[in-house]
Amino acid sequence: MSRAGGITNAVNVGIAVQADWENREFISNISLNVRRLFEFLLQFEATTKSKLAALNEKLDILEHRLEVLEVQVSTATANPSVFT
């Protein structure tokens, strides 16, 4: 009977080892995917910051042009004789 018990224990250990490897593989896959997600988010942040900076520059230029046009319009309104 001790021999049958030893085989049963060996089978149980084998099952436990297999389950442990499967759990480790699952955890490894989750860790890898979390790393990939983190890298994607870092790249997305960098790209977004770059694009927003470029857009901000364009908006600054447009604001400056608008200010110049507002001054020209107010000047023309104050001195209509300039256009006649």
PDB file of N, CA and C in Angstrom:
ATOM      1  N   MET A   1       0.812  -1.199   0.000  1.00  0.00           N
ATOM      2  CA  MET A   1       0.000   0.000   0.000  1.00  0.00           C
ATOM      3  C   MET A   1       0.858   1.266   0.000  1.00  0.00           C
ATOM      4  N   SER A   2       2.043   1.167   0.588  1.00  0.00           N
ATOM      5  CA  SER A   2       2.881   2.351   0.616  1.00  0.00           C
ATOM      6  C   SER A   2       3.317   2.726  -0.790  1.00  0.00           C
ATOM      7  N   ARG A   3       3.441   1.694  -1.638  1.00  0.00           N
ATOM      8  CA  ARG A   3       3.836   1.996  -3.012  1.00  0.00           C
ATOM      9  C   ARG A   3       2.727   2.751  -3.737  1.00  0.00           C
ATOM     10  N   ALA A   4       1.481   2.390  -3.550  1.00  0.00           N
ATOM     11  CA  ALA A   4       0.354   3.079  -4.182  1.00  0.00           C
ATOM     12  C   ALA A   4       0.244   4.506  -3.662  1.00  0.00           C
ATOM     13  N   GLY A   5       0.489   4.672  -2.371  1.00  0.00           N
ATOM     14  CA  GLY A   5       0.451   6.014  -1.795  1.00  0.00           C
ATOM     15  C   GLY A   5       1.549   6.883  -2.347  1.00  0.00           C
ATOM     16  N   GLY A   6       2.717   6.287  -2.587  1.00  0.00           N
ATOM     17  CA  GLY A   6       3.837   7.040  -3.156  1.00  0.00           C
ATOM     18  C   GLY A   6       3.546   7.492  -4.569  1.00  0.00           C
ATOM     19  N   ILE A   7       2.889   6.655  -5.344  1.00  0.00           N
ATOM     20  CA  ILE A   7       2.517   7.009  -6.722  1.00  0.00           C
ATOM     21  C   ILE A   7       1.483   8.120  -6.705  1.00  0.00           C
ATOM     22  N   THR A   8       0.543   8.027  -5.801  1.00  0.00           N
ATOM     23  CA  THR A   8      -0.493   9.057  -5.691  1.00  0.00           C
ATOM     24  C   THR A   8       0.130  10.398  -5.314  1.00  0.00           C
ATOM     25  N   ASN A   9       1.059  10.359  -4.372  1.00  0.00           N
ATOM     26  CA  ASN A   9       1.748  11.593  -3.989  1.00  0.00           C
ATOM     27  C   ASN A   9       2.548  12.166  -5.154  1.00  0.00           C
ATOM     28  N   ALA A  10       3.203  11.295  -5.907  1.00  0.00           N
ATOM     29  CA  ALA A  10       3.985  11.738  -7.058  1.00  0.00           C
ATOM     30  C   ALA A  10       3.080  12.375  -8.112  1.00  0.00           C
ATOM     31  N   VAL A  11       1.908  11.773  -8.311  1.00  0.00           N
ATOM     32  CA  VAL A  11       0.944  12.325  -9.267  1.00  0.00           C
ATOM     33  C   VAL A  11       0.455  13.680  -8.776  1.00  0.00           C
ATOM     34  N   ASN A  12       0.153  13.774  -7.475  1.00  0.00           N
ATOM     35  CA  ASN A  12      -0.317  15.045  -6.908  1.00  0.00           C
ATOM     36  C   ASN A  12       0.754  16.131  -7.008  1.00  0.00           C
ATOM     37  N   VAL A  13       2.002  15.761  -6.766  1.00  0.00           N
ATOM     38  CA  VAL A  13       3.103  16.718  -6.895  1.00  0.00           C
ATOM     39  C   VAL A  13       3.242  17.150  -8.349  1.00  0.00           C
ATOM     40  N   GLY A  14       3.136  16.202  -9.259  1.00  0.00           N
ATOM     41  CA  GLY A  14       3.222  16.531 -10.688  1.00  0.00           C
ATOM     42  C   GLY A  14       2.115  17.491 -11.100  1.00  0.00           C
ATOM     43  N   ILE A  15       0.917  17.240 -10.613  1.00  0.00           N
ATOM     44  CA  ILE A  15      -0.223  18.131 -10.924  1.00  0.00           C
ATOM     45  C   ILE A  15       0.028  19.519 -10.337  1.00  0.00           C
ATOM     46  N   ALA A  16       0.538  19.556  -9.099  1.00  0.00           N
ATOM     47  CA  ALA A  16       0.817  20.847  -8.458  1.00  0.00           C
ATOM     48  C   ALA A  16       1.908  21.608  -9.203  1.00  0.00           C
ATOM     49  N   VAL A  17       2.947  20.893  -9.651  1.00  0.00           N
ATOM     50  CA  VAL A  17       4.032  21.535 -10.400  1.00  0.00           C
ATOM     51  C   VAL A  17       3.498  22.078 -11.723  1.00  0.00           C
ATOM     52  N   GLN A  18       2.664  21.310 -12.407  1.00  0.00           N
ATOM     53  CA  GLN A  18       2.079  21.758 -13.680  1.00  0.00           C
ATOM     54  C   GLN A  18       1.211  23.000 -13.458  1.00  0.00           C
ATOM     55  N   ALA A  19       0.405  22.970 -12.407  1.00  0.00           N
ATOM     56  CA  ALA A  19      -0.445  24.127 -12.102  1.00  0.00           C
ATOM     57  C   ALA A  19       0.419  25.344 -11.777  1.00  0.00           C
ATOM     58  N   ASP A  20       1.513  25.131 -11.044  1.00  0.00           N
ATOM     59  CA  ASP A  20       2.408  26.221 -10.695  1.00  0.00           C
ATOM     60  C   ASP A  20       3.023  26.837 -11.955  1.00  0.00           C
ATOM     61  N   TRP A  21       3.468  26.003 -12.890  1.00  0.00           N
ATOM     62  CA  TRP A  21       4.034  26.511 -14.141  1.00  0.00           C
ATOM     63  C   TRP A  21       3.004  27.281 -14.950  1.00  0.00           C
ATOM     64  N   GLU A  22       1.779  26.784 -14.968  1.00  0.00           N
ATOM     65  CA  GLU A  22       0.718  27.482 -15.702  1.00  0.00           C
ATOM     66  C   GLU A  22       0.435  28.839 -15.064  1.00  0.00           C
ATOM     67  N   ASN A  23       0.426  28.880 -13.730  1.00  0.00           N
ATOM     68  CA  ASN A  23       0.217  30.162 -13.043  1.00  0.00           C
ATOM     69  C   ASN A  23       1.362  31.128 -13.325  1.00  0.00           C
ATOM     70  N   ARG A  24       2.583  30.618 -13.313  1.00  0.00           N
ATOM     71  CA  ARG A  24       3.740  31.474 -13.593  1.00  0.00           C
ATOM     72  C   ARG A  24       3.687  32.002 -15.032  1.00  0.00           C
ATOM     73  N   GLU A  25       3.293  31.157 -15.956  1.00  0.00           N
ATOM     74  CA  GLU A  25       3.183  31.587 -17.354  1.00  0.00           C
ATOM     75  C   GLU A  25       2.111  32.658 -17.492  1.00  0.00           C
ATOM     76  N   PHE A  26       0.981  32.468 -16.808  1.00  0.00           N
ATOM     77  CA  PHE A  26      -0.100  33.453 -16.841  1.00  0.00           C
ATOM     78  C   PHE A  26       0.378  34.791 -16.274  1.00  0.00           C
ATOM     79  N   ILE A  27       1.052  34.748 -15.147  1.00  0.00           N
ATOM     80  CA  ILE A  27       1.571  35.968 -14.521  1.00  0.00           C
ATOM     81  C   ILE A  27       2.605  36.636 -15.424  1.00  0.00           C
ATOM     82  N   SER A  28       3.435  35.842 -16.058  1.00  0.00           N
ATOM     83  CA  SER A  28       4.432  36.386 -16.976  1.00  0.00           C
ATOM     84  C   SER A  28       3.752  37.092 -18.149  1.00  0.00           C
ATOM     85  N   ASN A  29       2.708  36.485 -18.696  1.00  0.00           N
ATOM     86  CA  ASN A  29       1.972  37.104 -19.801  1.00  0.00           C
ATOM     87  C   ASN A  29       1.319  38.407 -19.362  1.00  0.00           C
ATOM     88  N   ILE A  30       0.729  38.407 -18.176  1.00  0.00           N
ATOM     89  CA  ILE A  30       0.105  39.626 -17.662  1.00  0.00           C
ATOM     90  C   ILE A  30       1.166  40.717 -17.483  1.00  0.00           C
ATOM     91  N   SER A  31       2.305  40.354 -16.906  1.00  0.00           N
ATOM     92  CA  SER A  31       3.383  41.326 -16.701  1.00  0.00           C
ATOM     93  C   SER A  31       3.869  41.896 -18.032  1.00  0.00           C
ATOM     94  N   LEU A  32       4.039  41.041 -19.018  1.00  0.00           N
ATOM     95  CA  LEU A  32       4.487  41.490 -20.334  1.00  0.00           C
ATOM     96  C   LEU A  32       3.470  42.457 -20.947  1.00  0.00           C
ATOM     97  N   ASN A  33       2.203  42.129 -20.843  1.00  0.00           N
ATOM     98  CA  ASN A  33       1.174  43.001 -21.416  1.00  0.00           C
ATOM     99  C   ASN A  33       1.075  44.322 -20.668  1.00  0.00           C
ATOM    100  N   VAL A  34       1.270  44.298 -19.367  1.00  0.00           N
ATOM    101  CA  VAL A  34       1.276  45.546 -18.600  1.00  0.00           C
ATOM    102  C   VAL A  34       2.459  46.410 -19.030  1.00  0.00           C
ATOM    103  N   ARG A  35       3.621  45.798 -19.214  1.00  0.00           N
ATOM    104  CA  ARG A  35       4.790  46.540 -19.697  1.00  0.00           C
ATOM    105  C   ARG A  35       4.532  47.146 -21.071  1.00  0.00           C
ATOM    106  N   ARG A  36       3.937  46.367 -21.953  1.00  0.00           N
ATOM    107  CA  ARG A  36       3.635  46.881 -23.301  1.00  0.00           C
ATOM    108  C   ARG A  36       2.656  48.051 -23.227  1.00  0.00           C
ATOM    109  N   LEU A  37       1.653  47.923 -22.372  1.00  0.00           N
ATOM    110  CA  LEU A  37       0.683  48.997 -22.208  1.00  0.00           C
ATOM    111  C   LEU A  37       1.367  50.251 -21.668  1.00  0.00           C
ATOM    112  N   PHE A  38       2.240  50.084 -20.689  1.00  0.00           N
ATOM    113  CA  PHE A  38       2.969  51.200 -20.112  1.00  0.00           C
ATOM    114  C   PHE A  38       3.841  51.881 -21.167  1.00  0.00           C
ATOM    115  N   GLU A  39       4.539  51.099 -21.980  1.00  0.00           N
ATOM    116  CA  GLU A  39       5.375  51.667 -23.043  1.00  0.00           C
ATOM    117  C   GLU A  39       4.525  52.417 -24.061  1.00  0.00           C
ATOM    118  N   PHE A  40       3.367  51.851 -24.402  1.00  0.00           N
ATOM    119  CA  PHE A  40       2.456  52.530 -25.325  1.00  0.00           C
ATOM    120  C   PHE A  40       2.013  53.867 -24.745  1.00  0.00           C
ATOM    121  N   LEU A  41       1.646  53.868 -23.460  1.00  0.00           N
ATOM    122  CA  LEU A  41       1.185  55.103 -22.834  1.00  0.00           C
ATOM    123  C   LEU A  41       2.296  56.159 -22.777  1.00  0.00           C
ATOM    124  N   LEU A  42       3.525  55.733 -22.524  1.00  0.00           N
ATOM    125  CA  LEU A  42       4.637  56.678 -22.539  1.00  0.00           C
ATOM    126  C   LEU A  42       4.828  57.277 -23.930  1.00  0.00           C
ATOM    127  N   GLN A  43       4.776  56.433 -24.948  1.00  0.00           N
ATOM    128  CA  GLN A  43       4.923  56.901 -26.332  1.00  0.00           C
ATOM    129  C   GLN A  43       3.763  57.825 -26.707  1.00  0.00           C
ATOM    130  N   PHE A  44       2.560  57.451 -26.297  1.00  0.00           N
ATOM    131  CA  PHE A  44       1.376  58.271 -26.571  1.00  0.00           C
ATOM    132  C   PHE A  44       1.507  59.641 -25.915  1.00  0.00           C
ATOM    133  N   GLU A  45       1.979  59.657 -24.675  1.00  0.00           N
ATOM    134  CA  GLU A  45       2.164  60.925 -23.969  1.00  0.00           C
ATOM    135  C   GLU A  45       3.172  61.802 -24.694  1.00  0.00           C
ATOM    136  N   ALA A  46       4.290  61.220 -25.096  1.00  0.00           N
ATOM    137  CA  ALA A  46       5.327  61.987 -25.784  1.00  0.00           C
ATOM    138  C   ALA A  46       4.799  62.549 -27.108  1.00  0.00           C
ATOM    139  N   THR A  47       4.108  61.728 -27.854  1.00  0.00           N
ATOM    140  CA  THR A  47       3.555  62.162 -29.137  1.00  0.00           C
ATOM    141  C   THR A  47       2.516  63.254 -28.933  1.00  0.00           C
ATOM    142  N   THR A  48       1.659  63.056 -27.944  1.00  0.00           N
ATOM    143  CA  THR A  48       0.611  64.030 -27.674  1.00  0.00           C
ATOM    144  C   THR A  48       1.197  65.362 -27.235  1.00  0.00           C
ATOM    145  N   LYS A  49       2.198  65.322 -26.361  1.00  0.00           N
ATOM    146  CA  LYS A  49       2.843  66.562 -25.920  1.00  0.00           C
ATOM    147  C   LYS A  49       3.462  67.298 -27.102  1.00  0.00           C
ATOM    148  N   SER A  50       4.098  66.551 -27.986  1.00  0.00           N
ATOM    149  CA  SER A  50       4.731  67.159 -29.159  1.00  0.00           C
ATOM    150  C   SER A  50       3.687  67.826 -30.057  1.00  0.00           C
ATOM    151  N   LYS A  51       2.614  67.107 -30.318  1.00  0.00           N
ATOM    152  CA  LYS A  51       1.569  67.659 -31.192  1.00  0.00           C
ATOM    153  C   LYS A  51       0.882  68.857 -30.541  1.00  0.00           C
ATOM    154  N   LEU A  52       0.655  68.789 -29.238  1.00  0.00           N
ATOM    155  CA  LEU A  52       0.032  69.915 -28.545  1.00  0.00           C
ATOM    156  C   LEU A  52       0.961  71.134 -28.533  1.00  0.00           C
ATOM    157  N   ALA A  53       2.249  70.908 -28.417  1.00  0.00           N
ATOM    158  CA  ALA A  53       3.207  72.022 -28.448  1.00  0.00           C
ATOM    159  C   ALA A  53       3.188  72.694 -29.819  1.00  0.00           C
ATOM    160  N   ALA A  54       3.147  71.891 -30.871  1.00  0.00           N
ATOM    161  CA  ALA A  54       3.090  72.451 -32.228  1.00  0.00           C
ATOM    162  C   ALA A  54       1.789  73.218 -32.438  1.00  0.00           C
ATOM    163  N   LEU A  55       0.706  72.679 -31.950  1.00  0.00           N
ATOM    164  CA  LEU A  55      -0.594  73.349 -32.068  1.00  0.00           C
ATOM    165  C   LEU A  55      -0.597  74.650 -31.264  1.00  0.00           C
ATOM    166  N   ASN A  56       0.021  74.626 -30.106  1.00  0.00           N
ATOM    167  CA  ASN A  56       0.105  75.828 -29.275  1.00  0.00           C
ATOM    168  C   ASN A  56       0.887  76.931 -29.987  1.00  0.00           C
ATOM    169  N   GLU A  57       1.964  76.562 -30.657  1.00  0.00           N
ATOM    170  CA  GLU A  57       2.733  77.540 -31.428  1.00  0.00           C
ATOM    171  C   GLU A  57       1.875  78.173 -32.520  1.00  0.00           C
ATOM    172  N   LYS A  58       1.120  77.340 -33.221  1.00  0.00           N
ATOM    173  CA  LYS A  58       0.246  77.861 -34.278  1.00  0.00           C
ATOM    174  C   LYS A  58      -0.817  78.791 -33.707  1.00  0.00           C
ATOM    175  N   LEU A  59      -1.367  78.423 -32.553  1.00  0.00           N
ATOM    176  CA  LEU A  59      -2.370  79.280 -31.923  1.00  0.00           C
ATOM    177  C   LEU A  59      -1.762  80.609 -31.483  1.00  0.00           C
ATOM    178  N   ASP A  60      -0.541  80.582 -30.971  1.00  0.00           N
ATOM    179  CA  ASP A  60       0.138  81.829 -30.585  1.00  0.00           C
ATOM    180  C   ASP A  60       0.307  82.751 -31.786  1.00  0.00           C
ATOM    181  N   ILE A  61       0.686  82.178 -32.924  1.00  0.00           N
ATOM    182  CA  ILE A  61       0.852  82.967 -34.153  1.00  0.00           C
ATOM    183  C   ILE A  61      -0.480  83.564 -34.583  1.00  0.00           C
ATOM    184  N   LEU A  62      -1.532  82.749 -34.535  1.00  0.00           N
ATOM    185  CA  LEU A  62      -2.856  83.251 -34.924  1.00  0.00           C
ATOM    186  C   LEU A  62      -3.338  84.345 -33.968  1.00  0.00           C
ATOM    187  N   GLU A  63      -3.078  84.179 -32.675  1.00  0.00           N
ATOM    188  CA  GLU A  63      -3.469  85.214 -31.710  1.00  0.00           C
ATOM    189  C   GLU A  63      -2.739  86.524 -31.996  1.00  0.00           C
ATOM    190  N   HIS A  64      -1.470  86.419 -32.321  1.00  0.00           N
ATOM    191  CA  HIS A  64      -0.698  87.625 -32.643  1.00  0.00           C
ATOM    192  C   HIS A  64      -1.262  88.302 -33.895  1.00  0.00           C
ATOM    193  N   ARG A  65      -1.562  87.516 -34.910  1.00  0.00           N
ATOM    194  CA  ARG A  65      -2.141  88.080 -36.142  1.00  0.00           C
ATOM    195  C   ARG A  65      -3.484  88.748 -35.856  1.00  0.00           C
ATOM    196  N   LEU A  66      -4.284  88.113 -34.995  1.00  0.00           N
ATOM    197  CA  LEU A  66      -5.582  88.681 -34.644  1.00  0.00           C
ATOM    198  C   LEU A  66      -5.416  90.004 -33.912  1.00  0.00           C
ATOM    199  N   GLU A  67      -4.444  90.073 -33.016  1.00  0.00           N
ATOM    200  CA  GLU A  67      -4.186  91.325 -32.302  1.00  0.00           C
ATOM    201  C   GLU A  67      -3.780  92.427 -33.275  1.00  0.00           C
ATOM    202  N   VAL A  68      -2.942  92.085 -34.246  1.00  0.00           N
ATOM    203  CA  VAL A  68      -2.527  93.069 -35.255  1.00  0.00           C
ATOM    204  C   VAL A  68      -3.741  93.541 -36.054  1.00  0.00           C
ATOM    205  N   LEU A  69      -4.590  92.611 -36.456  1.00  0.00           N
ATOM    206  CA  LEU A  69      -5.793  92.988 -37.217  1.00  0.00           C
ATOM    207  C   LEU A  69      -6.737  93.851 -36.383  1.00  0.00           C
ATOM    208  N   GLU A  70      -6.863  93.544 -35.096  1.00  0.00           N
ATOM    209  CA  GLU A  70      -7.727  94.351 -34.227  1.00  0.00           C
ATOM    210  C   GLU A  70      -7.208  95.785 -34.122  1.00  0.00           C
ATOM    211  N   VAL A  71      -5.897  95.924 -34.018  1.00  0.00           N
ATOM    212  CA  VAL A  71      -5.307  97.271 -33.966  1.00  0.00           C
ATOM    213  C   VAL A  71      -5.554  97.999 -35.276  1.00  0.00           C
ATOM    214  N   GLN A  72      -5.401  97.307 -36.395  1.00  0.00           N
ATOM    215  CA  GLN A  72      -5.624  97.938 -37.703  1.00  0.00           C
ATOM    216  C   GLN A  72      -7.081  98.374 -37.856  1.00  0.00           C
ATOM    217  N   VAL A  73      -8.009  97.518 -37.399  1.00  0.00           N
ATOM    218  CA  VAL A  73      -9.435  97.859 -37.509  1.00  0.00           C
ATOM    219  C   VAL A  73      -9.773  99.038 -36.600  1.00  0.00           C
ATOM    220  N   SER A  74      -9.254  99.018 -35.377  1.00  0.00           N
ATOM    221  CA  SER A  74      -9.559 100.129 -34.468  1.00  0.00           C
ATOM    222  C   SER A  74      -8.948 101.432 -34.975  1.00  0.00           C
ATOM    223  N   THR A  75      -7.771 101.337 -35.578  1.00  0.00           N
ATOM    224  CA  THR A  75      -7.136 102.520 -36.155  1.00  0.00           C
ATOM    225  C   THR A  75      -7.958 103.035 -37.336  1.00  0.00           C
ATOM    226  N   ALA A  76      -8.410 102.134 -38.184  1.00  0.00           N
ATOM    227  CA  ALA A  76      -9.209 102.531 -39.344  1.00  0.00           C
ATOM    228  C   ALA A  76     -10.551 103.103 -38.906  1.00  0.00           C
ATOM    229  N   THR A  77     -11.120 102.573 -37.835  1.00  0.00           N
ATOM    230  CA  THR A  77     -12.395 103.077 -37.340  1.00  0.00           C
ATOM    231  C   THR A  77     -12.215 104.469 -36.736  1.00  0.00           C
ATOM    232  N   ALA A  78     -11.111 104.662 -36.037  1.00  0.00           N
ATOM    233  CA  ALA A  78     -10.852 105.957 -35.411  1.00  0.00           C
ATOM    234  C   ALA A  78     -10.487 107.022 -36.444  1.00  0.00           C
ATOM    235  N   ASN A  79      -9.887 106.612 -37.567  1.00  0.00           N
ATOM    236  CA  ASN A  79      -9.460 107.559 -38.615  1.00  0.00           C
ATOM    237  C   ASN A  79     -10.020 107.129 -39.973  1.00  0.00           C
ATOM    238  N   PRO A  80     -11.315 107.341 -40.200  1.00  0.00           N
ATOM    239  CA  PRO A  80     -11.873 106.899 -41.495  1.00  0.00           C
ATOM    240  C   PRO A  80     -11.334 107.683 -42.676  1.00  0.00           C
ATOM    241  N   SER A  81     -10.740 108.829 -42.435  1.00  0.00           N
ATOM    242  CA  SER A  81     -10.198 109.604 -43.539  1.00  0.00           C
ATOM    243  C   SER A  81      -9.007 108.932 -44.200  1.00  0.00           C
ATOM    244  N   VAL A  82      -8.413 107.937 -43.535  1.00  0.00           N
ATOM    245  CA  VAL A  82      -7.277 107.232 -44.097  1.00  0.00           C
ATOM    246  C   VAL A  82      -7.704 106.488 -45.365  1.00  0.00           C
ATOM    247  N   PHE A  83      -8.981 106.067 -45.413  1.00  0.00           N
ATOM    248  CA  PHE A  83      -9.437 105.272 -46.552  1.00  0.00           C
ATOM    249  C   PHE A  83     -10.044 106.096 -47.671  1.00  0.00           C
ATOM    250  N   THR A  84     -10.148 107.377 -47.520  1.00  0.00           N
ATOM    251  CA  THR A  84     -10.760 108.176 -48.584  1.00  0.00           C
ATOM    252  C   THR A  84      -9.767 108.961 -49.369  1.00  0.00           C
TER     253      THR A  84
END
